[in-house]
CSV table of C-alpha atoms and ligand atoms in Angstrom, one decimal:
chain,number,residue,atom,x,y,z
A,461,MET,CA,22.1,-3.6,31.6
A,462,GLY,CA,20.0,-1.9,28.9
A,463,LYS,CA,16.7,-0.1,29.2
A,464,LYS,CA,13.7,-2.2,30.0
A,465,ILE,CA,11.0,-2.4,27.4
A,466,PRO,CA,7.7,-1.9,29.0
A,467,LEU,CA,5.5,-4.9,28.5
A,468,ILE,CA,2.1,-4.9,27.9
A,469,PRO,CA,1.1,-7.5,30.6
A,470,ARG,CA,-0.5,-10.6,29.3
A,471,ARG,CA,-3.8,-9.8,30.8
A,472,ASN,CA,-4.4,-6.6,29.2
A,473,THR,CA,-3.4,-8.4,26.1
A,474,LEU,CA,-6.4,-10.7,26.9
A,475,ALA,CA,-8.8,-8.6,28.4
A,476,ASN,CA,-8.2,-6.7,24.7
A,477,ALA,CA,-8.3,-9.4,22.7
A,478,PHE,CA,-11.8,-9.3,21.2
A,479,ARG,CA,-11.5,-5.5,20.8
A,480,PHE,CA,-8.3,-6.6,18.8
A,481,VAL,CA,-9.8,-8.9,16.5
A,482,LYS,CA,-12.6,-6.4,15.8
A,483,ASN,CA,-10.1,-3.5,15.5
A,484,PRO,CA,-6.7,-3.5,16.2
A,485,LEU,CA,-6.3,0.4,16.0
A,486,PRO,CA,-7.8,2.2,18.9
A,487,VAL,CA,-6.1,-0.5,20.9
A,488,LEU,CA,-2.8,-0.3,19.7
A,489,ASN,CA,-3.3,3.6,20.0
A,490,GLU,CA,-3.9,3.7,23.9
A,491,PHE,CA,-0.9,1.2,24.7
A,492,VAL,CA,1.1,4.0,22.6
A,493,GLU,CA,-0.5,6.6,24.7
A,494,GLU,CA,0.0,4.7,28.2
A,495,LYS,CA,3.5,3.1,27.4
A,496,GLY,CA,5.3,5.8,24.8
A,497,ASP,CA,7.2,5.1,21.7
A,498,ILE,CA,8.1,1.8,22.6
A,499,PHE,CA,6.7,-1.4,23.7
A,500,ALA,CA,6.2,-4.9,24.0
A,501,MET,CA,3.2,-6.8,23.9
A,502,TYR,CA,2.5,-11.0,23.6
A,503,MET,CA,1.2,-12.0,20.3
A,504,GLY,CA,0.0,-15.3,21.1
A,505,GLY,CA,1.9,-18.1,22.9
A,506,PHE,CA,4.9,-16.8,24.1
A,507,SER,CA,6.0,-14.7,21.2
A,508,LYS,CA,6.7,-11.1,21.8
A,509,ALA,CA,7.1,-8.4,19.2
A,510,ILE,CA,8.4,-5.0,20.2
A,511,PHE,CA,5.9,-2.2,18.8
A,512,THR,CA,7.6,1.3,17.9
A,513,THR,CA,6.6,4.8,17.0
A,514,ASP,CA,9.9,6.2,17.4
A,515,PRO,CA,11.3,7.6,14.2
A,516,GLU,CA,14.9,7.3,15.1
A,517,ILE,CA,14.5,3.3,16.1
A,518,VAL,CA,12.6,2.9,12.9
A,519,GLN,CA,15.4,4.9,10.7
A,520,TYR,CA,17.9,2.4,12.7
A,521,VAL,CA,16.0,-0.6,11.7
A,522,MET,CA,14.8,0.4,8.4
A,523,GLN,CA,17.8,2.1,6.9
A,524,LYS,CA,21.0,2.6,9.2
A,525,ASN,CA,21.4,-1.3,10.2
A,526,ASN,CA,19.3,-2.9,8.1
A,527,ARG,CA,21.4,-5.5,7.0
A,528,ASN,CA,20.9,-7.0,10.6
A,529,TYR,CA,17.2,-7.1,10.0
A,530,ARG,CA,14.6,-9.2,7.6
A,531,LYS,CA,11.4,-9.6,7.1
A,532,SER,CA,9.0,-11.9,9.1
A,533,GLU,CA,7.6,-14.7,7.8
A,534,ILE,CA,4.1,-13.1,7.6
A,535,GLN,CA,5.5,-11.6,4.5
A,536,THR,CA,8.0,-13.8,3.3
A,537,LYS,CA,6.1,-17.2,3.7
A,538,MET,CA,2.6,-16.3,4.6
A,539,ILE,CA,2.0,-13.9,1.6
A,540,ALA,CA,4.8,-15.9,-0.5
A,541,GLN,CA,2.7,-19.2,-0.5
A,542,PHE,CA,-0.3,-17.6,-2.5
A,543,ALA,CA,1.4,-14.6,-4.4
A,544,GLY,CA,5.2,-16.4,-5.0
A,545,GLN,CA,8.8,-15.0,-4.6
A,546,GLY,CA,8.7,-11.4,-5.7
A,547,LEU,CA,10.4,-8.6,-4.4
A,548,LEU,CA,8.0,-7.7,-1.9
A,549,THR,CA,7.8,-11.5,-0.2
A,550,SER,CA,11.8,-12.1,-0.6
A,551,ASP,CA,14.8,-11.4,1.3
A,552,GLY,CA,18.4,-11.6,1.4
A,553,ASN,CA,20.8,-11.8,-1.6
A,554,TYR,CA,18.1,-13.2,-3.8
A,555,TRP,CA,16.0,-9.7,-3.1
A,556,LEU,CA,19.0,-7.9,-3.9
A,557,ARG,CA,19.8,-9.1,-7.0
A,558,GLN,CA,16.1,-8.8,-7.9
A,559,ARG,CA,15.8,-5.4,-6.7
A,560,ARG,CA,18.7,-4.5,-9.0
A,561,LEU,CA,17.3,-5.6,-11.8
A,562,ILE,CA,13.8,-4.5,-11.5
A,563,GLN,CA,14.5,-1.0,-10.3
A,564,PRO,CA,15.5,0.9,-13.5
A,565,GLY,CA,11.8,-0.1,-14.7
A,566,PHE,CA,10.7,2.6,-12.2
A,567,HIS,CA,13.1,5.8,-13.2
A,568,LYS,CA,11.2,8.7,-14.4
A,569,ALA,CA,12.1,8.1,-17.8
A,570,LYS,CA,10.2,4.8,-17.6
A,571,LEU,CA,7.4,6.1,-16.0
A,572,ALA,CA,6.7,9.1,-18.5
A,573,ALA,CA,5.8,6.1,-20.8
A,574,LEU,CA,3.7,4.9,-18.3
A,575,SER,CA,1.7,8.0,-17.8
A,576,ASP,CA,-0.2,8.0,-21.2
A,577,ILE,CA,-1.5,4.3,-20.3
A,578,MET,CA,-2.5,5.7,-16.9
A,579,LEU,CA,-4.5,8.6,-18.5
A,580,LYS,CA,-6.0,6.3,-20.7
A,581,VAL,CA,-7.3,4.0,-17.6
A,582,VAL,CA,-8.6,6.8,-16.0
A,583,GLN,CA,-10.5,8.3,-19.1
A,584,GLU,CA,-12.0,5.0,-19.6
A,585,SER,CA,-13.5,4.4,-16.0
A,586,CYS,CA,-15.1,7.4,-16.4
A,587,ILE,CA,-17.7,5.6,-18.6
A,588,ASP,CA,-18.5,3.7,-15.7
A,589,LEU,CA,-18.7,7.0,-13.3
A,590,ASP,CA,-20.6,8.5,-15.9
A,591,LYS,CA,-23.4,5.9,-15.8
A,592,LEU,CA,-23.3,6.5,-11.6
A,593,ALA,CA,-23.4,10.2,-12.2
A,594,ASN,CA,-26.6,9.6,-14.5
A,595,SER,CA,-27.9,7.1,-12.5
A,596,ASN,CA,-28.9,9.2,-9.0
A,597,HIS,CA,-27.7,6.3,-7.0
A,598,ALA,CA,-25.0,6.9,-4.1
A,599,PHE,CA,-22.0,3.9,-5.1
A,600,ASP,CA,-19.0,3.3,-2.7
A,601,LEU,CA,-15.6,4.7,-3.4
A,602,SER,CA,-13.6,2.2,-2.1
A,603,VAL,CA,-15.2,-0.2,-4.7
A,604,GLU,CA,-14.7,2.4,-7.8
A,605,MET,CA,-11.1,3.5,-7.0
A,606,THR,CA,-9.9,-0.5,-6.3
A,607,LYS,CA,-11.5,-0.8,-10.0
A,608,ILE,CA,-9.3,1.7,-11.1
A,609,ALA,CA,-6.3,0.9,-9.5
A,610,PHE,CA,-6.5,-2.2,-10.4
A,611,GLN,CA,-6.6,-1.6,-14.4
A,612,VAL,CA,-4.0,0.6,-13.8
A,613,VAL,CA,-1.6,-1.8,-12.8
A,614,ALA,CA,-2.8,-4.2,-15.2
A,615,ARG,CA,-2.5,-2.0,-18.1
A,616,SER,CA,1.2,-0.7,-16.8
A,617,LEU,CA,2.3,-4.5,-16.8
A,618,PHE,CA,0.7,-5.6,-19.8
A,619,THR,CA,-1.1,-3.3,-21.8
A,620,THR,CA,-3.7,-4.9,-24.1
A,621,SER,CA,-2.5,-8.5,-23.5
A,622,VAL,CA,-5.0,-9.2,-21.0
A,623,SER,CA,-8.6,-9.7,-21.2
A,624,ASN,CA,-11.4,-7.9,-19.4
A,625,GLN,CA,-12.7,-11.4,-18.3
A,626,GLU,CA,-9.3,-12.4,-16.8
A,627,LEU,CA,-8.9,-9.1,-15.4
A,628,ILE,CA,-11.9,-9.8,-13.3
A,629,THR,CA,-10.8,-13.0,-12.3
A,630,LEU,CA,-7.2,-12.0,-11.2
A,631,SER,CA,-8.8,-9.1,-9.2
A,632,ASP,CA,-11.4,-11.1,-7.3
A,633,ASN,CA,-8.6,-14.0,-6.5
A,634,ILE,CA,-6.0,-11.4,-5.1
A,635,GLN,CA,-9.0,-9.9,-3.1
A,636,GLU,CA,-10.1,-13.3,-1.8
A,637,ILE,CA,-6.7,-14.6,-1.0
A,638,GLN,CA,-5.6,-11.2,0.9
A,639,GLU,CA,-9.2,-11.5,3.0
A,640,TYR,CA,-7.9,-14.8,3.7
A,641,ILE,CA,-4.3,-14.0,4.6
A,642,VAL,CA,-5.8,-11.4,7.1
A,643,GLN,CA,-8.4,-13.9,8.9
A,644,ARG,CA,-5.4,-16.3,9.2
A,645,LEU,CA,-3.1,-13.5,11.3
A,646,ARG,CA,-5.8,-12.3,13.1
A,647,GLN,CA,-7.0,-15.6,14.3
A,648,PRO,CA,-4.7,-17.8,13.9
A,649,TYR,CA,-6.7,-20.4,15.9
A,650,LEU,CA,-9.2,-20.7,12.8
A,651,ALA,CA,-6.5,-22.4,10.4
A,652,PRO,CA,-7.8,-26.1,11.5
A,653,TRP,CA,-11.2,-25.0,10.7
A,654,PHE,CA,-10.0,-23.3,7.5
A,655,TYR,CA,-8.1,-26.4,6.7
A,656,LEU,CA,-11.5,-28.7,7.3
A,657,THR,CA,-13.7,-26.6,5.5
A,658,GLY,CA,-11.5,-26.5,2.3
A,659,LYS,CA,-11.0,-23.0,2.3
A,660,SER,CA,-7.2,-23.4,2.7
A,661,LYS,CA,-7.7,-25.4,-0.6
A,662,ARG,CA,-9.6,-22.8,-2.4
A,663,GLN,CA,-6.5,-20.4,-2.0
A,664,PHE,CA,-4.4,-22.4,-3.6
A,665,LYS,CA,-6.7,-23.2,-6.4
A,666,ILE,CA,-7.3,-19.6,-7.4
A,667,SER,CA,-3.5,-18.8,-6.5
A,668,LYS,CA,-3.0,-21.6,-9.1
A,669,GLU,CA,-5.6,-20.3,-11.8
A,670,SER,CA,-4.3,-16.6,-11.3
A,671,ARG,CA,-0.8,-17.8,-11.9
A,672,ALA,CA,-2.1,-19.6,-15.1
A,673,ILE,CA,-3.5,-16.5,-16.8
A,674,ILE,CA,-0.1,-14.5,-15.9
A,675,LEU,CA,1.8,-17.2,-17.4
A,676,ARG,CA,-0.3,-17.4,-20.5
A,677,ILE,CA,0.6,-13.6,-21.1
A,678,ILE,CA,4.2,-13.8,-20.5
A,679,GLN,CA,4.7,-16.9,-22.8
A,680,GLU,CA,2.8,-15.2,-25.7
A,681,ARG,CA,4.4,-11.8,-25.2
A,682,ARG,CA,7.6,-13.8,-25.3
A,683,ALA,CA,6.4,-15.4,-28.7
A,684,SER,CA,4.8,-12.4,-30.3
A,685,GLY,CA,8.2,-10.4,-30.6
A,686,LYS,CA,6.2,-7.1,-30.9
A,687,SER,CA,7.0,-4.4,-28.0
A,688,TYR,CA,4.4,-2.5,-25.9
A,689,ASN,CA,6.5,-0.2,-23.7
A,690,ASP,CA,4.9,-1.4,-20.9
A,691,LEU,CA,5.9,-2.9,-17.4
A,692,LEU,CA,6.1,-6.4,-18.8
A,693,ASP,CA,8.7,-5.1,-22.0
A,694,MET,CA,10.8,-4.1,-19.2
A,695,LEU,CA,11.1,-6.9,-16.9
A,696,LEU,CA,11.4,-9.1,-20.2
A,697,GLY,CA,14.2,-6.6,-21.5
A,698,THR,CA,16.1,-6.5,-18.1
A,699,ARG,CA,19.6,-8.8,-17.8
A,700,TYR,CA,21.2,-9.6,-14.8
A,701,GLU,CA,24.5,-8.1,-15.0
A,702,ASP,CA,26.8,-10.9,-13.8
A,703,THR,CA,25.3,-13.3,-16.3
A,704,ASN,CA,23.5,-11.3,-18.9
A,705,GLU,CA,20.7,-13.5,-18.8
A,706,GLY,CA,17.3,-12.4,-18.1
A,707,MET,CA,14.6,-13.5,-15.5
A,708,THR,CA,13.0,-17.1,-16.0
A,709,ASP,CA,9.4,-17.3,-16.9
A,710,GLN,CA,8.7,-18.4,-13.1
A,711,GLN,CA,10.5,-15.3,-12.0
A,712,LEU,CA,8.7,-13.3,-14.4
A,713,LEU,CA,5.3,-14.6,-13.1
A,714,ASP,CA,6.3,-13.9,-9.5
A,715,GLU,CA,7.7,-10.4,-10.1
A,716,SER,CA,4.4,-9.7,-12.0
A,717,LEU,CA,2.1,-11.4,-9.3
A,718,ILE,CA,3.7,-9.5,-6.7
A,719,LEU,CA,3.3,-5.8,-8.3
A,720,PHE,CA,-0.3,-6.6,-8.5
A,721,VAL,CA,-0.7,-7.5,-4.9
A,722,ALA,CA,1.5,-4.6,-3.9
A,723,GLY,CA,0.2,-2.1,-6.2
A,724,HIS,CA,-3.3,-2.1,-6.3
A,725,GLU,CA,-5.1,-2.2,-3.2
A,726,THR,CA,-2.5,0.7,-1.5
A,727,SER,CA,-3.4,3.1,-4.3
A,728,ALA,CA,-7.0,2.2,-4.1
A,729,ASN,CA,-7.4,3.0,-0.4
A,730,ALA,CA,-5.0,5.9,-0.5
A,731,LEU,CA,-7.5,7.3,-3.4
A,732,ALA,CA,-11.0,6.5,-1.2
A,733,TRP,CA,-9.2,8.1,1.7
A,734,ALA,CA,-8.4,11.0,-0.6
A,735,PHE,CA,-11.9,11.8,-2.3
A,736,TYR,CA,-13.4,11.5,1.5
A,737,LEU,CA,-11.2,13.9,2.9
A,738,LEU,CA,-11.8,16.5,0.1
A,739,CYS,CA,-15.2,16.3,0.6
A,740,LYS,CA,-15.1,17.2,4.0
A,741,ASN,CA,-12.9,19.9,3.2
A,742,PRO,CA,-13.9,21.6,-0.2
A,743,ASP,CA,-11.8,24.5,0.5
A,744,SER,CA,-8.9,22.0,-0.9
A,745,ILE,CA,-11.1,20.9,-3.8
A,746,GLU,CA,-11.0,24.6,-5.1
A,747,LYS,CA,-7.1,24.9,-4.5
A,748,ILE,CA,-6.5,21.8,-6.6
A,749,ARG,CA,-8.8,22.7,-9.7
A,750,ASN,CA,-7.2,26.0,-9.4
A,751,GLU,CA,-3.6,24.4,-9.4
A,752,TYR,CA,-4.6,22.6,-12.4
A,753,LYS,CA,-6.1,25.4,-14.4
A,754,GLU,CA,-2.6,27.3,-14.0
A,755,VAL,CA,-0.3,24.5,-14.5
A,756,VAL,CA,-2.2,22.6,-17.2
A,757,GLY,CA,-5.0,24.7,-18.5
A,758,ASN,CA,-7.0,23.1,-20.9
A,759,ARG,CA,-4.1,20.9,-22.6
A,760,LYS,CA,-3.9,17.1,-21.6
A,761,VAL,CA,-1.9,16.4,-18.3
A,762,GLU,CA,1.9,15.5,-19.2
A,763,PHE,CA,4.4,14.0,-17.0
A,764,SER,CA,6.6,17.3,-16.7
A,765,ASP,CA,3.3,18.6,-15.0
A,766,PHE,CA,3.3,16.3,-11.9
A,767,PRO,CA,6.6,18.0,-9.8
A,768,LYS,CA,4.8,21.5,-10.6
A,769,LEU,CA,1.2,20.1,-9.1
A,770,LYS,CA,2.5,21.1,-5.4
A,771,TYR,CA,-0.6,21.4,-3.5
A,772,THR,CA,-2.0,18.4,-5.4
A,773,THR,CA,0.7,16.3,-4.0
A,774,GLN,CA,0.5,18.0,-0.5
A,775,VAL,CA,-3.1,16.8,-0.5
A,776,ILE,CA,-2.3,13.0,-1.2
A,777,GLN,CA,0.7,13.4,1.4
A,778,GLU,CA,-1.4,14.7,3.9
A,779,THR,CA,-4.0,11.8,2.8
A,780,MET,CA,-1.4,9.4,3.5
A,781,ARG,CA,-0.3,10.9,7.1
A,782,ILE,CA,-3.8,10.2,8.3
A,783,TYR,CA,-4.6,6.7,6.3
A,784,PRO,CA,-1.4,5.2,5.8
A,785,PRO,CA,-2.6,2.2,3.2
A,786,ALA,CA,0.4,0.1,4.9
A,787,TRP,CA,-0.2,0.7,8.3
A,788,ILE,CA,2.5,-1.6,9.7
A,789,THR,CA,5.2,-3.5,8.8
A,790,ASP,CA,7.5,-5.7,10.4
A,791,ARG,CA,11.1,-6.8,11.3
A,792,LEU,CA,13.0,-9.5,12.7
A,793,ALA,CA,16.5,-9.0,14.0
A,794,ASN,CA,19.1,-11.4,12.4
A,795,GLU,CA,21.5,-10.7,15.4
A,796,PRO,CA,20.9,-9.6,18.9
A,797,ASP,CA,21.3,-5.6,18.8
A,798,ASP,CA,20.8,-2.3,20.9
A,799,ILE,CA,19.0,0.2,19.8
A,800,LYS,CA,18.8,3.4,22.1
A,801,GLY,CA,19.9,1.5,24.9
A,802,TYR,CA,17.2,-0.8,24.6
A,803,HIS,CA,18.2,-4.7,23.8
A,804,ILE,CA,16.8,-6.5,20.8
A,805,PRO,CA,17.3,-10.3,21.5
A,806,LYS,CA,18.3,-12.5,18.3
A,807,ASP,CA,14.9,-13.0,16.1
A,808,GLY,CA,13.4,-10.5,18.0
A,809,MET,CA,10.1,-8.7,16.2
A,810,LEU,CA,10.0,-5.4,15.6
A,811,ALA,CA,6.5,-4.0,14.5
A,812,ILE,CA,6.9,-0.8,12.9
A,813,TYR,CA,3.9,1.1,13.9
A,814,ILE,CA,3.7,3.4,10.8
A,815,TYR,CA,-0.2,4.7,11.9
A,816,GLY,CA,1.4,5.5,15.1
A,817,LEU,CA,3.7,7.6,13.7
A,818,HIS,CA,1.5,9.4,11.6
A,819,HIS,CA,-0.6,10.2,14.3
A,820,SER,CA,2.2,10.9,16.9
A,821,LYS,CA,1.6,14.0,18.7
A,822,SER,CA,5.5,14.7,19.3
A,823,TYR,CA,5.9,15.1,15.5
A,824,TRP,CA,2.5,16.6,14.3
A,825,LYS,CA,0.5,19.5,15.5
A,826,ASN,CA,-3.1,18.6,15.6
A,827,PRO,CA,-2.4,15.1,13.9
A,828,GLU,CA,-6.4,14.3,13.5
A,829,ASP,CA,-7.1,17.8,11.3
A,830,PHE,CA,-6.3,17.3,7.5
A,831,ILE,CA,-3.8,20.6,6.7
A,832,PRO,CA,-1.8,19.6,3.4
A,833,GLU,CA,0.4,22.5,4.1
A,834,ARG,CA,2.1,20.7,6.4
A,835,PHE,CA,3.9,19.2,3.7
A,836,GLU,CA,5.5,22.5,2.3
A,837,LYS,CA,9.0,22.4,2.4
A,838,GLU,CA,9.6,25.2,5.5
A,839,ASN,CA,7.2,23.1,7.4
A,840,MET,CA,8.8,20.1,7.3
A,841,LYS,CA,12.2,21.5,8.3
A,842,GLY,CA,13.7,19.6,11.3
A,843,LYS,CA,11.4,16.8,11.5
A,844,PRO,CA,12.7,13.3,11.6
A,845,SER,CA,12.8,12.2,8.1
A,846,PHE,CA,10.8,8.6,9.3
A,847,ALA,CA,8.2,10.5,10.9
A,848,TYR,CA,6.7,10.4,7.9
A,849,MET,CA,6.8,6.9,6.2
A,850,PRO,CA,4.2,5.6,3.6
A,851,PHE,CA,6.2,3.9,1.4
A,852,GLY,CA,8.6,2.4,4.0
A,853,GLY,CA,12.3,3.6,4.0
A,854,GLY,CA,15.9,2.6,3.6
A,855,PRO,CA,16.9,-0.1,0.9
A,856,ARG,CA,13.5,-1.6,0.9
A,857,LEU,CA,11.4,1.5,-0.1
A,858,CYS,CA,8.3,1.0,-2.0
A,859,ILE,CA,9.6,0.6,-5.8
A,860,GLY,CA,6.4,1.8,-6.8
A,861,ASN,CA,6.1,5.2,-4.6
A,862,ASN,CA,6.7,7.5,-8.1
A,863,PHE,CA,4.3,5.3,-10.0
A,864,ALA,CA,1.7,5.4,-7.3
A,865,MET,CA,2.3,9.6,-6.7
A,866,MET,CA,1.8,10.0,-10.7
A,867,GLU,CA,-1.5,7.4,-10.6
A,868,MET,CA,-3.0,9.3,-7.7
A,869,GLN,CA,-2.5,12.7,-9.0
A,870,LEU,CA,-3.9,11.5,-12.4
A,871,VAL,CA,-6.9,10.2,-10.7
A,872,ILE,CA,-7.5,13.0,-8.4
A,873,LEU,CA,-7.4,15.7,-11.2
A,874,GLU,CA,-9.1,14.0,-14.2
A,875,LEU,CA,-12.1,13.1,-11.5
A,876,LEU,CA,-12.0,16.5,-9.8
A,877,LYS,CA,-12.3,18.1,-13.4
A,878,ARG,CA,-15.6,16.1,-14.2
A,879,TYR,CA,-17.4,15.8,-11.4
A,880,ASP,CA,-18.5,17.1,-7.8
A,881,PHE,CA,-18.5,14.8,-4.8
A,882,LYS,CA,-20.7,14.5,-2.1
A,883,LEU,CA,-20.6,12.3,0.9
A,884,VAL,CA,-23.9,10.6,1.7
A,885,ALA,CA,-24.9,12.0,5.2
A,886,ASN,CA,-25.0,10.1,8.2
A,887,GLN,CA,-22.7,7.4,7.4
A,888,LYS,CA,-20.0,6.0,10.2
A,889,ILE,CA,-16.6,5.7,8.4
A,890,GLU,CA,-14.3,3.8,10.3
A,891,ALA,CA,-10.8,3.0,9.2
A,892,MET,CA,-10.0,-0.7,9.1
A,893,PRO,CA,-6.7,-2.0,9.3
A,894,TYR,CA,-6.6,-5.0,7.0
A,895,VAL,CA,-3.6,-5.8,4.7
A,896,THR,CA,-4.1,-2.2,4.1
A,897,LEU,CA,-5.8,0.4,5.9
A,898,GLN,CA,-9.3,0.6,4.3
A,899,PRO,CA,-13.0,2.3,5.1
A,900,LYS,CA,-14.6,-0.6,6.9
A,901,ASN,CA,-18.1,-0.2,5.5
A,902,GLY,CA,-16.8,1.4,2.3
A,903,ILE,CA,-17.3,5.3,1.8
A,904,GLN,CA,-20.6,6.2,0.1
A,905,VAL,CA,-20.8,9.2,-2.1
A,906,ASP,CA,-23.1,10.7,-5.2
A,907,ILE,CA,-21.3,12.2,-7.7
A,908,THR,CA,-22.6,14.8,-10.3
A,909,LYS,CA,-20.9,15.9,-13.6
A,910,ARG,CA,-19.7,19.4,-13.8
B,684,HEM,C1,-0.2,4.6,-2.2
B,684,HEM,C2,-0.1,3.4,-2.7
B,684,HEM,C3,1.5,2.5,-1.9
B,684,HEM,C4,1.7,2.5,-0.9
B,684,HEM,C5,1.5,3.2,0.2
B,684,HEM,C6,2.7,1.6,-0.7
B,684,HEM,C7,3.8,1.1,0.3
B,684,HEM,C8,4.5,0.5,0.8
B,684,HEM,C9,5.4,0.1,1.7
B,684,HEM,C10,5.1,0.7,3.1
B,684,HEM,C11,6.3,-0.8,1.4
B,684,HEM,C12,7.7,-1.7,2.3
B,684,HEM,C13,7.1,-2.4,2.8
B,684,HEM,C14,8.1,-2.7,3.9
B,684,HEM,O1,9.8,-2.6,3.7
B,684,HEM,O2,8.0,-3.3,4.9
B,684,HEM,C15,6.5,-1.0,0.2
B,684,HEM,C16,6.9,-1.8,-0.7
B,684,HEM,C17,6.4,-2.4,-2.3
B,684,HEM,N1,5.7,-1.7,-2.9
B,684,HEM,FE1,4.8,-0.1,-2.8
B,684,HEM,N2,3.0,1.0,-2.1
B,684,HEM,C18,2.3,1.7,-2.8
B,684,HEM,C19,2.0,1.5,-4.2
B,684,HEM,C20,2.9,0.6,-4.8
B,684,HEM,C21,2.6,0.2,-6.4
B,684,HEM,C22,2.1,1.1,-7.2
B,684,HEM,C23,3.5,-0.8,-6.7
B,684,HEM,C24,3.9,-1.4,-7.9
B,684,HEM,C25,3.5,-1.0,-9.2
B,684,HEM,C26,4.2,-1.3,-5.5
B,684,HEM,C27,5.3,-2.3,-5.3
B,684,HEM,C28,6.0,-2.2,-4.0
B,684,HEM,C29,6.8,-3.4,-4.1
B,684,HEM,C30,7.2,-4.6,-5.4
B,684,HEM,C31,7.3,-3.3,-2.9
B,684,HEM,C32,8.5,-4.0,-2.3
B,684,HEM,C33,9.9,-3.7,-2.3
B,684,HEM,C34,11.0,-4.4,-1.9
B,684,HEM,O3,11.0,-4.9,-1.0
B,684,HEM,O4,12.3,-3.9,-2.8
B,684,HEM,N3,3.8,-0.6,-4.3
B,684,HEM,N4,5.4,-0.3,-0.5
């Protein structure tokens, strides 16, 4: 007989249902406080999920015994029906085959080639930001960071093979589909309503529209025979080890679309939160600027500089600890399992509450405070490795983690070089867990040119 997993009584779940729909974070945090690192909760109907903030359990599920766990249908069906079967949404043997094929495209040498594309995107974005700086009007950081992050993924994938109008369409469509998915997850009872009002049908329509744009780019690129050294070239050039054949257009399309979905909102939110925290901690801005002066000076920032920009890296790590863009993930048990004396039934769902891990008083001193130095090597000694997991862990670790770190460093450095940032006074900033953790009402700032 194993240990009993504390259950949140159904009446508590109901009593909290309204608050949960409004914002699940405070409710979940209360449950963690009350029940500890593992508890079960009804998720509607009779299905229960086991929530955990225990790094040992998380490591076991994500890494040590990962073969016994699969992703839930939220990722493999719900997101996949609009975004297709790409790395993020596939599972089992198909996933493994694709991961092996695509992984080399994210190796260091390839990223070095992408760093110049990224720098260009950031510099181009400054044209818009200059206008905002001159206008004396406040603006929402989340909106601007989303534009930059979208351009970064788009240009890294397709360089110049996609028009600005197409990019806007893609960006709007992906945003709308994500919002729809979140609503469906939070308020499943609205499904018939979405059906009746044609909202579901519209999602399929705009998903089709996005896929058509990407398919055209792929087909034109294949036909052109030109090389661009971007991610699409890499995806086109890879061959399966066993057959020595490349991906089909449909596979390329699915993988490209998934890179958009997985890779833009996450980075955009991390960046918005980073600037927010920096505004509140101006000493850190000075430290970043000094580090930049020391490491880079007046020349252009290069790929080999990134590992040397240690403090900047720590600021990004600390930002993602406090505001992890991927705030939760899940796994289902293929077969019954026992973890630390707890029994997990077949098909039992584990909700890995990343936000809770990152704010746990057991692993972080003053978890609500912004202290980038926590990430210095000596300060991290002895910490369980899964106490911090903004990019997940185990074989399904985010494939874009180094890409994202480089992107965030570039954006922060280039923007701090050019602008001073000031938060608009008296705004309420609330972290809201949609697909990613977003500032609910945005983050209003004023910028001035330095
Ligand atoms: C700050 C930025 C980012 C964060 C916080 C983040 C977070 C994550 C997390 C937590 C996972 C694992 C999910 C799970 O195992 O359930 C993941 C997977 C993934 N991410 Fe990221 N990500 C970021 C940026 C990116 C970028 C820039 C790209 C691509 C250009 C990307 C592509 C992917 C893909 C394809 C997967 C699925 C990998 C697989 O299952 O094999 N991500 N990401």
